[in-house]
Structures are given as C-alpha cells and as structure tokens.
C-alpha positions in Angstrom: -12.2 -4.6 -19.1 -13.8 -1.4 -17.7 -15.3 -1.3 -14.4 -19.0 -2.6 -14.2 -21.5 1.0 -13.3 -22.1 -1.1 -10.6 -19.2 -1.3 -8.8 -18.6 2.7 -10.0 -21.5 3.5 -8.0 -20.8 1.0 -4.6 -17.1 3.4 -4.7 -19.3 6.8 -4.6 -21.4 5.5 -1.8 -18.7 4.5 0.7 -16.6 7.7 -0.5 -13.5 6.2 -2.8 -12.5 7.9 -5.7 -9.1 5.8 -5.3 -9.4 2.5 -7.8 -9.0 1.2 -11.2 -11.2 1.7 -13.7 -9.4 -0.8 -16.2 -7.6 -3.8 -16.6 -6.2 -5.9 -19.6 -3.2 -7.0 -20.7 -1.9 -3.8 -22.1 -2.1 -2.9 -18.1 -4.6 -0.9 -16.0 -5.6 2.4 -15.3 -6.4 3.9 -11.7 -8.6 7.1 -10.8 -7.1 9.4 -8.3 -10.6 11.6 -7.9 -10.4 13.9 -11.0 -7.1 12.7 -12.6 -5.8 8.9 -13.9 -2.9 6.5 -14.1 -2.7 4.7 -17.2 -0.2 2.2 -15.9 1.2 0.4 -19.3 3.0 -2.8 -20.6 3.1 -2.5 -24.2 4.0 1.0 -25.9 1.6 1.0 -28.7 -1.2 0.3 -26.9 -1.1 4.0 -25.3 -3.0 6.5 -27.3 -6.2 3.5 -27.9 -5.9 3.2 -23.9 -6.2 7.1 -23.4 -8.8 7.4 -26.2 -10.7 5.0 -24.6 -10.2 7.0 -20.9 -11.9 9.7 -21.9 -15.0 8.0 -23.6 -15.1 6.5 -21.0 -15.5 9.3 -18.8 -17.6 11.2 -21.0 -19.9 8.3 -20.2 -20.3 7.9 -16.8 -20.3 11.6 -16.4 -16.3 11.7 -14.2 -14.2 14.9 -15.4 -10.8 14.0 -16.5 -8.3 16.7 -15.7 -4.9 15.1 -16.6 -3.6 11.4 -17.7 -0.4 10.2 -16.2 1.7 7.4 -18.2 3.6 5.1 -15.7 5.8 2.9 -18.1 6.4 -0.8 -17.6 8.0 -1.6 -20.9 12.2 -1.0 -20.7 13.3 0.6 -23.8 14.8 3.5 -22.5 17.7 3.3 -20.4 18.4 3.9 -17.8 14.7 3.3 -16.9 12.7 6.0 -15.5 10.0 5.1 -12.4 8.7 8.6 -12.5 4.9 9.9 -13.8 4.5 11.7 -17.1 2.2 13.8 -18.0 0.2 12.7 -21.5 -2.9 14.3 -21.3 -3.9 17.6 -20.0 -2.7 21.0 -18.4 1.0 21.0 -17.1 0.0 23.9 -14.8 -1.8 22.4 -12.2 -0.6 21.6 -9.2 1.0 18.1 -9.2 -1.0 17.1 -5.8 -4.6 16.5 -4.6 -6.3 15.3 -2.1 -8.9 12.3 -3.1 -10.6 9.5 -0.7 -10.9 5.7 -0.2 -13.7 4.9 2.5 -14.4 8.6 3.6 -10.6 8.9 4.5 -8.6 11.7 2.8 -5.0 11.2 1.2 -2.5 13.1 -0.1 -1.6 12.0 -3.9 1.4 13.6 -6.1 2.3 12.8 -9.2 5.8 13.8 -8.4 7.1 11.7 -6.4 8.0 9.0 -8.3 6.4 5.9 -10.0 3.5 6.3 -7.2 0.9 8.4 -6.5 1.0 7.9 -2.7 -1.4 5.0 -2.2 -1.1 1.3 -2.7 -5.0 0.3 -3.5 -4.7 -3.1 -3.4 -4.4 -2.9 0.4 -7.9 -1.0 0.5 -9.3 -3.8 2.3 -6.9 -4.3 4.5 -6.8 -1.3 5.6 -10.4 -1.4 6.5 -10.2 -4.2 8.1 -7.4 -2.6 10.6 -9.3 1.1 11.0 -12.2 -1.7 12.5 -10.1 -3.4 15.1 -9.4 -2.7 18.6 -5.8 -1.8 18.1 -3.0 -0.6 21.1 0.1 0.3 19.9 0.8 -0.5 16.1 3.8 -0.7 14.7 4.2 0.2 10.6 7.3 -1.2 9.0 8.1 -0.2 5.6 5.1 2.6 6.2 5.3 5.1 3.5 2.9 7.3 3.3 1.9 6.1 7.0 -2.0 4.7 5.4 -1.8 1.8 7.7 -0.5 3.9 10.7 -3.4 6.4 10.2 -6.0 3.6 10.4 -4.6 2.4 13.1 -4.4 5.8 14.3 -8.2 6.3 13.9 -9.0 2.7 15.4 -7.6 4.1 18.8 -3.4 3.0 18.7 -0.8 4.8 19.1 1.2 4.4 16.1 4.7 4.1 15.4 5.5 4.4 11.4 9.3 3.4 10.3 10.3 4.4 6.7 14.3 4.8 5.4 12.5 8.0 4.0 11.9 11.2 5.5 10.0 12.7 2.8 7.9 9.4 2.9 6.7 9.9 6.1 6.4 13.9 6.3 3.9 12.8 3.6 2.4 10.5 6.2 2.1 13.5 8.2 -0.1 15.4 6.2 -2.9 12.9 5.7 -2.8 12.3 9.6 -3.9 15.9 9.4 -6.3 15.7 6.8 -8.2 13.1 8.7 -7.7 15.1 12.0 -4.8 13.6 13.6 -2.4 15.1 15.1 1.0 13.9 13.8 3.0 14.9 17.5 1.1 12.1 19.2 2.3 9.4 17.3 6.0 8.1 16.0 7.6 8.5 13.0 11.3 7.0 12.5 13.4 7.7 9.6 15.4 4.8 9.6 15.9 1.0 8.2 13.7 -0.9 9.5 15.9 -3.5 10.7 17.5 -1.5 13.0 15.0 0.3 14.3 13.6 -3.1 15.4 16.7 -3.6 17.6 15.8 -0.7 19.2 12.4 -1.8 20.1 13.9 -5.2 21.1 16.5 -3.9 23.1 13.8 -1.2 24.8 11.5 -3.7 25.4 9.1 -1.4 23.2 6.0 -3.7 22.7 2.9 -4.0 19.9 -0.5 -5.5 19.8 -0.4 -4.9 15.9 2.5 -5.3 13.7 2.3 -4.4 9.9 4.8 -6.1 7.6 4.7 -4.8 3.7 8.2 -4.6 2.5 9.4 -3.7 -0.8 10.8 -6.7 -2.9 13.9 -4.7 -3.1 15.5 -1.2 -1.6 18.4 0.2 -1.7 19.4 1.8 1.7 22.2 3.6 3.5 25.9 2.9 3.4 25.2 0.0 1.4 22.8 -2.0 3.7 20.5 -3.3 0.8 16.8 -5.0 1.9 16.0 -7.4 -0.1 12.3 -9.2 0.3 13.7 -12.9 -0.5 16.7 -12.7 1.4 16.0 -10.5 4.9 11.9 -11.9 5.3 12.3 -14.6 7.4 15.0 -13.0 9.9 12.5 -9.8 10.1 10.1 -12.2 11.0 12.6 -13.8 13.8 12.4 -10.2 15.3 8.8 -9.0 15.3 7.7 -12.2 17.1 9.7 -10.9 20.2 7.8 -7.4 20.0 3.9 -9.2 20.9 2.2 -7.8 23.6 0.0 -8.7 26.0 -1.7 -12.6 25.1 -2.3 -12.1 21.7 -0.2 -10.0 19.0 -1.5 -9.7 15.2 0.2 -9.3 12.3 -0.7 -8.2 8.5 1.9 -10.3 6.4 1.9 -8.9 2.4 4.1 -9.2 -0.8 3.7 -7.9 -3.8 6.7 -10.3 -5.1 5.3 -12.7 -8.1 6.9 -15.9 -6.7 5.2 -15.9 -3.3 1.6 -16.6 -2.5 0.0 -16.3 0.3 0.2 -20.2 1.5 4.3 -19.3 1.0 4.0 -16.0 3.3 1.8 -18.6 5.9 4.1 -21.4 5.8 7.1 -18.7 6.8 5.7 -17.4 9.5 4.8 -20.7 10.9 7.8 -22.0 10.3 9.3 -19.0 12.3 6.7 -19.1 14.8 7.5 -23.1 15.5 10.9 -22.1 16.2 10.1 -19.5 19.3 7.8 -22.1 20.4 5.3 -19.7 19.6 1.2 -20.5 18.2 -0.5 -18.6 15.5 -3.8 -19.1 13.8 -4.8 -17.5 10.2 -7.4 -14.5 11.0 -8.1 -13.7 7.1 -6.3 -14.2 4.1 -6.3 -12.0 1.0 -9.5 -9.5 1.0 -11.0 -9.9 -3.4 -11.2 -6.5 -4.7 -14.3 -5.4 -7.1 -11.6 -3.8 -9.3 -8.4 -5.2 -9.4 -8.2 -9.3 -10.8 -7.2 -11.9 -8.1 -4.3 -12.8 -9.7 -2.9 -9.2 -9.6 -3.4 -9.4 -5.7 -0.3 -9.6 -3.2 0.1 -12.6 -1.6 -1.0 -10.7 1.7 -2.5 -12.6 5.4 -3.8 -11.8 8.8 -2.3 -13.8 11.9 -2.5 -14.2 15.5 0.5 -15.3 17.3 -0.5 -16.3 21.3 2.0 -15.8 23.5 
C-alpha cells in the first residue's frame, strides 16, 4: 500500500521528508528527502518494488536520486546488515541531511543496515522536544535523536552509546539544529556500567530514555541481551529519579513483547522499590507505518 497524498502532504507541512512511503508484505520502503530504502523480505519481489518507486515518484512530483536495498531474506552467508546501492549514481556522497518536524538529521547509507534514524519513534520524540525536561538521560542513544529533543526542550543531556562513532554522529545533528555538542554528555561506554557510575555519583534525571537493542555484542565479551538484562536495567534507573516525579520512555522493537509486557515489568520492578508509577501515553499510531509494525513502546511516571 502507498502512502495516501494526504498524509504526503500533512509530512511537507510540518517539515518531514523522513517516512515510509510503502508497506506490504514483500516489506516497506522509507524516504530519506531525495533518496529511499527499499527494505525487503522476499528476493523476487525487488525490481516490481523499485519499478513501482519510481512511478510512484514520477507521480507525486518527489525526485529519486538513488534506491538503497536493505535485505531481510538470509541466503547469503554470512549475512550482510549493510545498504546497497540498486538504483542510481555511485558517486554521490553516501550522506545527507533530511528533516522530521523542522529538525535536521544526519543520514548515511554507510553505516550499516541504518540510515541514522529510527522513524517509528517520530512521535515520541515529539512528544519529549514538548516537555519540560531537566537533565535527561539517553541509554542506548545512537545517533543521540532523543538527547537532541531533549536538548531543544531545555535539559541537559547525557547520551550513553558502546559506540563512539554512534555518538560523534549524534554530535553533528546537535549542530545542525544549533546545539552545541560541549554542553552536553556523551559516554562511550556499556550502558550498564555507566549506570553504576551515576548510581554510585548520585548523578540524578527527571527523564530517562530506555530503547535497547534486542541484542548487542559488547566489549570483552559482556553481551546485552534485551530478554535477559531488561528487568535488572530497570532495577537501576529507578534509583536515578529526581526530584518528586521521574519519567521514563520504555520501547522494544522485540516481536514477543507488547507494550502491556513492557508495563507489567516496570510495575513489577517498581512494586519492589516500593516505588508508584502511572501510564502517561502508550504507543503514539503513525500515518505511515501499520500498528502491528509498532514497538511495543510507553510513557511512565514513577513518584518518589
């Protein structure tokens, strides 16, 4: 299913040339500004997917520079996460800079199997950039989008990522959204142990942002895994609220969880420190991307 002109045109009014533009079972395609994803699940369905990508944008009137493939079938092994190029010039730079609600990102095509920006938190991170945020802590943060709308809300942000490069990426789009970078944290570490830092500092949020990977491989062996380490990440971050009230952006993208699963954890965890939390909003629907292709993903406010 293409995107309805309708919603096409609600993305140019509030400035987002970051969304899909398709979804079926073959898989979807997203629009980085003048270039595309076509994100795939079966191999033969490629070249009528791409064919229809350009009609497609020979009718609404979008240029189409280039057409990445991102592959989710398995027949080559081992199994490659990175971009391809399919369709257009090989020359251009492999980066641009495109914009979801009048904010600029960064986006490479190099860097693996994404471009820089996970859309199906769009709303979520609207719903941050409109809060009254202090000091907000970005677990897992890689290319820092949550810690820059945090940033712009008023917080000082602190962004932890096992990857440098991740968050010298997050770097630049603080600057492209003029904000400077030296005023605000960025840790290149796991993220479990820079939260026994903060705990052991006494280092204290108002906002806490919790998107982990299902799985990652990290240093000397120390593996994360989403269904194993959740809960005991969990056990931490409740002792780093601040002030009355401390709130908290739970999300997986990890098929066997929903979001009454990610709830239930937390107030299992939270019944445990003697600690009470209310749902603020669950999952935000999306114009262009299914509801069943959502994370599970919720807003909470612990009191103290």
């Amino acid at each position: 299913m293409w995107i309805d002109p309708d919603i096409l045109q609600y993305f140019q009014r509030s400035a987002t040339d970051i969304h899909r533009v398709h979804s079926s079972n073959c898989g979807w395609i997203e629009r980085y500004g003048e270039d595309f994803v076509l994100v795939l699940n079966h191999e033969e369905e490629k070249e009528r997917l791409i064919e229809g990508l350009l009609g497609w944008c020979t009718r609404r009137g979008i240029p189409c520079k280039r057409i990445f493939l991102k592959k989710r079938f398995a027949k080559e092994k081992p199994i490659s996460t990175a971009l391809s190029l399919v369709y257009g010039e090989s020359s251009l730079p492999m980066h641009t800079v495109c914009r979801e609600n009048g904010l600029y990102f960064s986006i490479r095509f190099d860097q693996g199997g994404s471009a820089g920006l996970f859309m199906d938190q769009r709303q979520n991170r609207l719903f941050l950039k409109k809060r009254p945020v202090s000091r907000l802590l970005n677990l897992f943060a890689f290319s820092c989008s949550f810690g820059l709308c945090g940033a712009l809300a008023g917080a000082e942000s602190w962004n932890v990522d096992l990857s440098p490069r991740f968050l010298e990426w997050g770097k630049e789009n603080y600057k492209l959204n003029g904000v400077d970078p030296a005023v605000h944290r960025f840790w290149a570490m796991d993220a479990r142990e820079a939260l026994k830092i903060f705990k052991k500092k006494g280092i204290m949020f108002d906002h806490i942002i919790l998107d982990p990977p299902t799985f990652s491989c990290g240093k000397k062996g120390a593996n994360f895994s989403l269904a194993r380490d959740f809960e005991s990440l969990l056990e931490t971050i409740l002792e780093l609220g601040s002030g009355e009230k401390t709130t908290l952006l739970l999300s997986a993208n990890y098929k066997p969880w929903k979001t009454k699963d990610l709830l239930l954890k937390a107030q299992k965890t939270a019944a445990a420190k003697k600690r009470r939390l209310h749902l603020l909003h669950g999952p935000f629907p999306l114009p262009d991307i299914p509801r069943n292709e959502l994370p599970a993903s919720c807003w909470i406010e612990l009191e103290s």
